[in-house]
């Protein structure tokens, strides 16, 4: 691997370098790197010293900061401070400079929220972390459901939240002009009022759900290994919440439509899209006839009707199924019961791939 590093920040962003600085991993590689890049020795010494400072501070109970703003300020400061190639490797020299002292002190503050996140097993974002972060900017109201029945909460914008047992949510008394934001621990159903000028954000552990106006479930208990977002109506954007927003995190997320869910593994940090366990008819389809009869119609016609009813994409070869006809009726059966019936009649199979149904058949004679 080629390393074209010129700044302290380049090394601080390298997991391999961090593990070498702390644990001595890849010792031969980094010693070889220093021999081949002698002019980088000062920067390497600075980076190692800073990493050790962060490691020592990791147990400090610090509030979560606005990491993106802080990170931008650190980048500017480091770009303004050139590294002198001939400077001897004495850490005190750079540490005593005012710019470096300022940048390092900021780095220490974000140590718990950046270093631990990137390099240790404890990657979890807690409800307490989120509340502490937002409370610094805007006071929050907290509601807790200690009862047996769901608790309905009405927000100032007309949105409604149904909080399940043992769940809690925090939100401001007044939303800002550019966004609406709530913090969740547990499980809740959201029915969000449309407001294109102010997206609605639900922060739940490591996952962020962004909507303009729709309804969906979020399940994010702190002890659970997964965070789930289940869309009922509309469309939502779901993405991981990084400790440091170096890039726009939404660009690496998922867009969900009705009957789709996002599943985030808190252990592996994988975010995947699936169909919900029991897809429901879309609200518009619920008003249609409860029972639909098909008399000697091509199977693709039936599949298109199912797609329309559930909003689920069904992928198949229309030419292969052109000679397959079916006579049946469909009522309150589940989506999967309907598919099982069709597949049994024409000798086909199906599977779910990325929240879509892929139906495979050899056709009909």
Short mmCIF file of C-alpha atoms in Angstrom, two decimals:
data_model
loop_
_atom_site.label_atom_id
_atom_site.label_comp_id
_atom_site.label_asym_id
_atom_site.label_seq_id
_atom_site.Cartn_x
_atom_site.Cartn_y
_atom_site.Cartn_z
CA UNK A 1 0.00 0.00 0.00
CA UNK A 2 1.30 3.47 -0.89
CA UNK A 3 1.18 6.12 1.83
CA UNK A 4 1.27 9.69 0.53
CA UNK A 5 0.78 11.41 3.87
CA UNK A 6 1.72 15.05 4.32
CA UNK A 7 -0.15 16.20 7.43
CA UNK A 8 -0.73 15.11 10.99
CA UNK A 9 -4.40 14.58 10.16
CA UNK A 10 -3.53 11.92 7.58
CA UNK A 11 -1.95 9.72 10.26
CA UNK A 12 -4.74 10.36 12.76
CA UNK A 13 -7.25 9.05 10.21
CA UNK A 14 -5.32 5.79 9.66
CA UNK A 15 -6.49 2.87 11.83
CA UNK A 16 -3.30 0.92 11.11
CA UNK A 17 -1.16 3.81 12.31
CA UNK A 18 -3.24 4.19 15.48
CA UNK A 19 -2.89 0.52 16.36
CA UNK A 20 0.85 0.71 15.77
CA UNK A 21 1.14 3.76 18.01
CA UNK A 22 -0.81 2.09 20.80
CA UNK A 23 -0.10 -1.62 20.51
CA UNK A 24 2.96 -1.93 18.32
CA UNK A 25 1.11 -3.73 15.53
CA UNK A 26 2.78 -3.74 12.07
CA UNK A 27 6.03 -2.56 13.68
CA UNK A 28 8.22 -3.59 10.75
CA UNK A 29 6.01 -1.82 8.23
CA UNK A 30 5.98 1.52 10.05
CA UNK A 31 9.70 1.40 10.83
CA UNK A 32 10.31 0.79 7.14
CA UNK A 33 8.00 3.70 6.34
CA UNK A 34 10.06 6.01 8.58
CA UNK A 35 13.31 4.87 6.99
CA UNK A 36 11.96 5.59 3.52
CA UNK A 37 10.30 8.87 4.54
CA UNK A 38 12.71 10.46 6.98
CA UNK A 39 11.16 13.88 6.45
CA UNK A 40 7.94 12.56 8.09
CA UNK A 41 9.58 11.68 11.41
CA UNK A 42 8.52 14.89 13.14
CA UNK A 43 4.89 14.52 12.02
CA UNK A 44 4.86 10.84 13.04
CA UNK A 45 6.17 11.72 16.50
CA UNK A 46 3.50 14.38 16.87
CA UNK A 47 0.76 12.01 15.79
CA UNK A 48 1.89 9.23 18.16
CA UNK A 49 2.04 11.63 21.09
CA UNK A 50 -1.45 12.92 20.37
CA UNK A 51 -2.86 9.40 20.06
CA UNK A 52 -1.41 8.43 23.44
CA UNK A 53 -2.94 11.53 24.99
CA UNK A 54 -6.33 10.61 23.55
CA UNK A 55 -5.98 7.03 24.78
CA UNK A 56 -5.19 8.23 28.29
CA UNK A 57 -8.27 10.46 28.28
CA UNK A 58 -10.69 7.87 26.93
CA UNK A 59 -12.11 7.01 30.34
CA UNK A 60 -13.05 10.63 31.03
CA UNK A 61 -16.80 11.19 31.08
CA UNK A 62 -16.96 14.04 28.57
CA UNK A 63 -20.08 15.36 26.88
CA UNK A 64 -20.51 14.71 23.19
CA UNK A 65 -19.57 17.74 21.10
CA UNK A 66 -20.54 19.09 17.70
CA UNK A 67 -17.85 16.93 16.16
CA UNK A 68 -18.18 18.19 12.60
CA UNK A 69 -17.54 21.80 13.60
CA UNK A 70 -14.68 20.84 15.91
CA UNK A 71 -13.12 18.59 13.31
CA UNK A 72 -13.23 21.37 10.71
CA UNK A 73 -11.47 23.74 13.12
CA UNK A 74 -8.76 21.17 13.79
CA UNK A 75 -8.17 20.69 10.07
CA UNK A 76 -7.80 24.44 9.54
CA UNK A 77 -5.37 24.76 12.44
CA UNK A 78 -3.22 21.88 11.24
CA UNK A 79 -3.10 23.18 7.69
CA UNK A 80 -1.89 26.53 9.01
CA UNK A 81 1.02 24.95 10.95
CA UNK A 82 3.78 23.65 8.64
CA UNK A 83 6.07 20.81 9.67
CA UNK A 84 9.76 21.65 9.62
CA UNK A 85 11.68 18.78 8.07
CA UNK A 86 14.92 19.40 9.91
CA UNK A 87 13.34 19.83 13.32
CA UNK A 88 14.66 17.22 15.79
CA UNK A 89 12.21 14.66 17.14
CA UNK A 90 11.48 16.36 20.44
CA UNK A 91 7.80 16.27 21.20
CA UNK A 92 7.99 19.17 23.61
CA UNK A 93 8.85 21.56 20.78
CA UNK A 94 5.61 21.11 18.90
CA UNK A 95 3.51 20.60 22.01
CA UNK A 96 4.60 23.96 23.36
CA UNK A 97 3.45 25.88 20.28
CA UNK A 98 0.17 27.65 20.95
CA UNK A 99 -1.56 26.39 17.80
CA UNK A 100 -0.61 22.79 18.52
CA UNK A 101 -1.64 23.08 22.17
CA UNK A 102 -5.05 24.35 21.07
CA UNK A 103 -5.54 21.65 18.42
CA UNK A 104 -4.40 18.90 20.77
CA UNK A 105 -6.70 20.06 23.55
CA UNK A 106 -9.65 19.94 21.16
CA UNK A 107 -8.56 16.47 20.04
CA UNK A 108 -8.53 15.37 23.66
CA UNK A 109 -12.10 16.54 24.05
CA UNK A 110 -13.26 14.44 21.12
CA UNK A 111 -11.05 11.51 22.08
CA UNK A 112 -13.82 9.54 23.72
CA UNK A 113 -16.14 10.13 20.76
CA UNK A 114 -13.65 9.50 17.97
CA UNK A 115 -10.81 7.26 19.10
CA UNK A 116 -12.91 4.76 21.03
CA UNK A 117 -15.50 4.72 18.24
CA UNK A 118 -12.91 3.93 15.59
CA UNK A 119 -10.63 1.49 17.45
CA UNK A 120 -12.34 -0.36 20.27
CA UNK A 121 -15.16 -2.86 20.60
CA UNK A 122 -17.47 -0.45 22.42
CA UNK A 123 -18.93 1.43 19.44
CA UNK A 124 -22.37 2.05 20.86
CA UNK A 125 -24.07 5.41 20.92
CA UNK A 126 -26.37 5.71 23.91
CA UNK A 127 -29.48 7.73 24.53
CA UNK A 128 -27.59 9.54 27.29
CA UNK A 129 -24.86 10.50 24.80
CA UNK A 130 -27.43 11.94 22.43
CA UNK A 131 -29.29 13.87 25.10
CA UNK A 132 -26.06 15.33 26.48
CA UNK A 133 -25.04 16.46 23.00
CA UNK A 134 -28.32 18.18 22.15
CA UNK A 135 -28.96 19.65 25.60
CA UNK A 136 -25.87 21.80 25.16
CA UNK A 137 -27.55 23.44 22.17
CA UNK A 138 -31.24 23.31 23.05
CA UNK A 139 -33.10 22.31 26.26
CA UNK A 140 -35.15 19.12 25.87
CA UNK A 141 -38.39 17.75 27.28
CA UNK A 142 -38.28 14.06 28.21
CA UNK A 143 -41.31 11.76 28.23
CA UNK A 144 -41.11 8.25 29.65
CA UNK A 145 -43.73 5.52 29.31
CA UNK A 146 -43.75 3.62 32.60
CA UNK A 147 -47.29 2.39 32.10
CA UNK A 148 -48.73 -0.71 30.50
CA UNK A 149 -50.46 1.06 27.61
CA UNK A 150 -48.90 2.98 24.69
CA UNK A 151 -48.38 6.68 25.39
CA UNK A 152 -49.40 9.14 22.67
CA UNK A 153 -47.42 12.38 22.46
CA UNK A 154 -48.40 15.35 20.30
CA UNK A 155 -45.70 17.71 19.06
CA UNK A 156 -46.06 21.39 18.22
CA UNK A 157 -45.80 20.77 14.46
CA UNK A 158 -48.78 18.42 14.42
CA UNK A 159 -46.72 15.23 14.46
CA UNK A 160 -47.73 12.41 16.80
CA UNK A 161 -45.57 9.81 18.53
CA UNK A 162 -46.88 6.63 20.13
CA UNK A 163 -44.40 5.49 22.74
CA UNK A 164 -44.45 1.82 23.79
CA UNK A 165 -43.84 0.47 27.29
CA UNK A 166 -40.37 1.03 28.81
CA UNK A 167 -39.50 3.62 26.16
CA UNK A 168 -38.57 7.28 26.40
CA UNK A 169 -38.15 10.20 24.07
CA UNK A 170 -36.66 13.69 24.29
CA UNK A 171 -37.61 16.66 22.13
CA UNK A 172 -37.48 20.47 22.30
CA UNK A 173 -40.52 22.52 23.18
CA UNK A 174 -39.99 24.44 19.92
CA UNK A 175 -38.30 23.09 16.81
CA UNK A 176 -35.75 25.21 14.98
CA UNK A 177 -36.48 26.85 11.64
CA UNK A 178 -34.47 24.36 9.58
CA UNK A 179 -35.15 20.97 11.20
CA UNK A 180 -37.18 18.94 13.67
CA UNK A 181 -35.24 16.57 15.91
CA UNK A 182 -36.15 13.98 18.57
CA UNK A 183 -34.12 11.40 20.49
CA UNK A 184 -35.48 7.92 21.17
CA UNK A 185 -34.65 5.05 23.50
CA UNK A 186 -36.97 2.08 23.07
CA UNK A 187 -39.75 1.68 20.53
CA UNK A 188 -42.19 4.17 19.04
CA UNK A 189 -44.50 4.74 16.09
CA UNK A 190 -44.12 8.10 14.36
CA UNK A 191 -46.80 9.85 12.32
CA UNK A 192 -44.99 12.90 11.03
CA UNK A 193 -46.68 16.04 9.73
CA UNK A 194 -45.42 17.14 6.33
CA UNK A 195 -43.11 20.15 6.30
CA UNK A 196 -40.73 20.14 3.30
CA UNK A 197 -38.76 23.07 4.68
CA UNK A 198 -38.00 21.26 7.96
CA UNK A 199 -36.96 17.60 7.74
CA UNK A 200 -37.79 15.47 10.78
CA UNK A 201 -34.94 13.49 12.35
CA UNK A 202 -35.20 10.59 14.80
CA UNK A 203 -31.90 9.82 16.53
CA UNK A 204 -31.93 6.29 17.99
CA UNK A 205 -28.61 4.87 19.16
CA UNK A 206 -26.32 4.71 16.11
CA UNK A 207 -29.08 5.21 13.55
CA UNK A 208 -30.68 8.38 12.19
CA UNK A 209 -34.02 8.39 10.37
CA UNK A 210 -34.81 11.43 8.23
CA UNK A 211 -38.28 12.13 6.85
CA UNK A 212 -40.37 14.98 5.49
CA UNK A 213 -43.78 13.52 6.30
CA UNK A 214 -44.64 9.85 6.73
CA UNK A 215 -45.32 7.11 9.29
CA UNK A 216 -42.89 4.50 10.55
CA UNK A 217 -41.71 2.45 13.52
CA UNK A 218 -38.32 2.70 15.21
CA UNK A 219 -37.07 0.08 17.66
CA UNK A 220 -33.84 1.00 19.47
CA UNK A 221 -33.49 -0.41 22.98
CA UNK A 222 -30.02 0.12 24.42
CA UNK A 223 -29.58 -3.56 25.32
CA UNK A 224 -30.64 -4.82 21.87
CA UNK A 225 -28.06 -5.86 19.31
CA UNK A 226 -30.05 -4.33 16.45
CA UNK A 227 -31.78 -1.08 15.61
CA UNK A 228 -34.84 -1.40 13.34
CA UNK A 229 -36.72 1.14 11.23
CA UNK A 230 -39.97 -0.11 9.70
CA UNK A 231 -41.80 2.08 7.15
CA UNK A 232 -45.61 2.09 7.01
CA UNK A 233 -46.27 4.97 4.60
CA UNK A 234 -44.15 7.41 2.63
CA UNK A 235 -40.40 7.27 2.27
CA UNK A 236 -37.56 7.69 4.77
CA UNK A 237 -33.80 7.97 4.65
CA UNK A 238 -31.88 5.89 7.19
CA UNK A 239 -28.16 6.21 7.87
CA UNK A 240 -25.55 5.50 10.50
CA UNK A 241 -24.56 8.29 12.85
CA UNK A 242 -20.77 8.64 12.87
CA UNK A 243 -18.99 10.08 15.85
CA UNK A 244 -17.20 12.48 13.52
CA UNK A 245 -19.05 13.69 10.43
CA UNK A 246 -16.17 13.86 7.97
CA UNK A 247 -18.59 13.28 5.06
CA UNK A 248 -22.33 13.56 4.75
CA UNK A 249 -23.48 10.31 6.43
CA UNK A 250 -26.75 10.25 4.51
CA UNK A 251 -24.87 9.45 1.30
CA UNK A 252 -23.94 6.04 2.73
CA UNK A 253 -27.44 5.22 4.01
CA UNK A 254 -30.60 3.62 2.66
CA UNK A 255 -33.88 4.95 1.31
CA UNK A 256 -36.87 2.92 2.54
CA UNK A 257 -40.37 2.67 1.14
CA UNK A 258 -43.54 1.10 2.60
CA UNK A 259 -43.16 -2.48 3.89
CA UNK A 260 -39.38 -2.13 3.95
CA UNK A 261 -37.21 -2.00 7.02
CA UNK A 262 -33.63 -1.06 7.82
CA UNK A 263 -31.72 -3.40 10.11
CA UNK A 264 -28.59 -2.05 11.75
CA UNK A 265 -26.27 -4.47 13.56
CA UNK A 266 -24.66 -2.62 16.45
CA UNK A 267 -21.91 -5.24 16.61
CA UNK A 268 -20.83 -5.38 12.97
CA UNK A 269 -22.12 -1.88 12.07
CA UNK A 270 -23.80 -3.29 8.95
CA UNK A 271 -26.91 -1.54 7.66
CA UNK A 272 -29.17 -3.66 5.46
CA UNK A 273 -32.58 -3.33 3.83
CA UNK A 274 -35.25 -6.04 4.08
CA UNK A 275 -38.96 -6.52 3.78
CA UNK A 276 -40.85 -6.34 7.05
CA UNK A 277 -41.90 -9.68 8.54
CA UNK A 278 -45.56 -9.22 7.59
CA UNK A 279 -46.02 -6.73 4.72
CA UNK A 280 -49.38 -4.96 4.93
CA UNK A 281 -51.55 -3.63 2.11
CA UNK A 282 -50.88 0.03 1.37
CA UNK A 283 -53.48 2.44 2.81
CA UNK A 284 -54.80 3.13 -0.70
CA UNK A 285 -55.17 -0.60 -1.33
CA UNK A 286 -57.03 -1.14 1.94
CA UNK A 287 -59.94 0.84 0.50
CA UNK A 288 -60.18 -1.42 -2.55
CA UNK A 289 -62.16 -4.65 -2.74
CA UNK A 290 -61.22 -7.08 -0.01
CA UNK A 291 -61.50 -10.08 -2.32
CA UNK A 292 -60.24 -10.07 -5.91
CA UNK A 293 -60.99 -12.89 -8.34
CA UNK A 294 -58.77 -13.93 -11.22
CA UNK A 295 -60.22 -16.21 -13.94
CA UNK A 296 -57.74 -17.74 -16.35
CA UNK A 297 -55.47 -14.69 -16.31
CA UNK A 298 -51.71 -14.62 -17.00
CA UNK A 299 -49.62 -14.92 -13.85
CA UNK A 300 -47.81 -11.60 -14.55
CA UNK A 301 -51.20 -9.87 -14.25
CA UNK A 302 -51.68 -11.35 -10.78
CA UNK A 303 -48.13 -10.45 -9.75
CA UNK A 304 -48.64 -6.83 -10.83
CA UNK A 305 -51.81 -6.67 -8.76
CA UNK A 306 -49.87 -7.93 -5.73
CA UNK A 307 -47.12 -5.38 -6.34
CA UNK A 308 -49.67 -2.59 -6.41
CA UNK A 309 -51.42 -3.81 -3.27
CA UNK A 310 -48.27 -4.07 -1.13
CA UNK A 311 -45.88 -1.65 -2.81
CA UNK A 312 -43.34 -4.47 -3.11
CA UNK A 313 -41.28 -5.02 -6.26
CA UNK A 314 -41.54 -8.54 -7.69
CA UNK A 315 -38.83 -9.41 -10.20
CA UNK A 316 -39.54 -12.15 -12.75
CA UNK A 317 -39.06 -13.01 -16.40
CA UNK A 318 -42.27 -11.97 -18.09
CA UNK A 319 -41.48 -13.95 -21.24
CA UNK A 320 -40.99 -17.14 -19.25
CA UNK A 321 -44.32 -16.66 -17.46
CA UNK A 322 -46.23 -15.61 -20.58
CA UNK A 323 -47.92 -19.02 -20.96
CA UNK A 324 -48.70 -19.40 -17.25
CA UNK A 325 -52.34 -18.73 -16.42
CA UNK A 326 -54.15 -19.07 -13.12
CA UNK A 327 -57.65 -19.04 -11.70
CA UNK A 328 -57.83 -18.00 -8.07
CA UNK A 329 -59.11 -15.43 -5.62
CA UNK A 330 -57.15 -13.35 -3.17
CA UNK A 331 -58.44 -11.84 0.02
CA UNK A 332 -56.94 -11.30 3.45
CA UNK A 333 -54.11 -13.80 3.02
CA UNK A 334 -50.63 -12.49 3.72
CA UNK A 335 -48.27 -11.49 0.92
CA UNK A 336 -46.28 -14.67 1.41
CA UNK A 337 -49.39 -16.87 1.41
CA UNK A 338 -50.33 -15.38 -1.96
CA UNK A 339 -46.87 -15.99 -3.37
CA UNK A 340 -46.82 -19.54 -2.00
CA UNK A 341 -50.09 -20.25 -3.77
CA UNK A 342 -48.89 -18.93 -7.13
CA UNK A 343 -45.59 -20.78 -6.90
CA UNK A 344 -47.35 -24.04 -6.02
CA UNK A 345 -49.63 -23.78 -9.04
CA UNK A 346 -46.92 -23.00 -11.61
CA UNK A 347 -44.00 -24.82 -10.00
CA UNK A 348 -41.98 -21.71 -9.17
CA UNK A 349 -39.92 -20.53 -6.22
CA UNK A 350 -39.20 -17.10 -4.76
CA UNK A 351 -36.75 -15.42 -2.42
CA UNK A 352 -36.18 -11.99 -0.96
CA UNK A 353 -33.24 -9.94 -2.24
CA UNK A 354 -32.67 -6.38 -1.00
CA UNK A 355 -36.33 -5.91 0.00
CA UNK A 356 -37.54 -7.25 -3.35
CA UNK A 357 -39.14 -10.56 -4.28
CA UNK A 358 -37.30 -12.52 -6.96
CA UNK A 359 -39.53 -15.19 -8.50
CA UNK A 360 -37.91 -17.98 -10.50
CA UNK A 361 -39.77 -20.31 -12.85
CA UNK A 362 -39.08 -22.56 -15.82
CA UNK A 363 -42.34 -21.46 -17.37
CA UNK A 364 -45.50 -23.33 -18.29
CA UNK A 365 -46.23 -25.59 -21.30
#
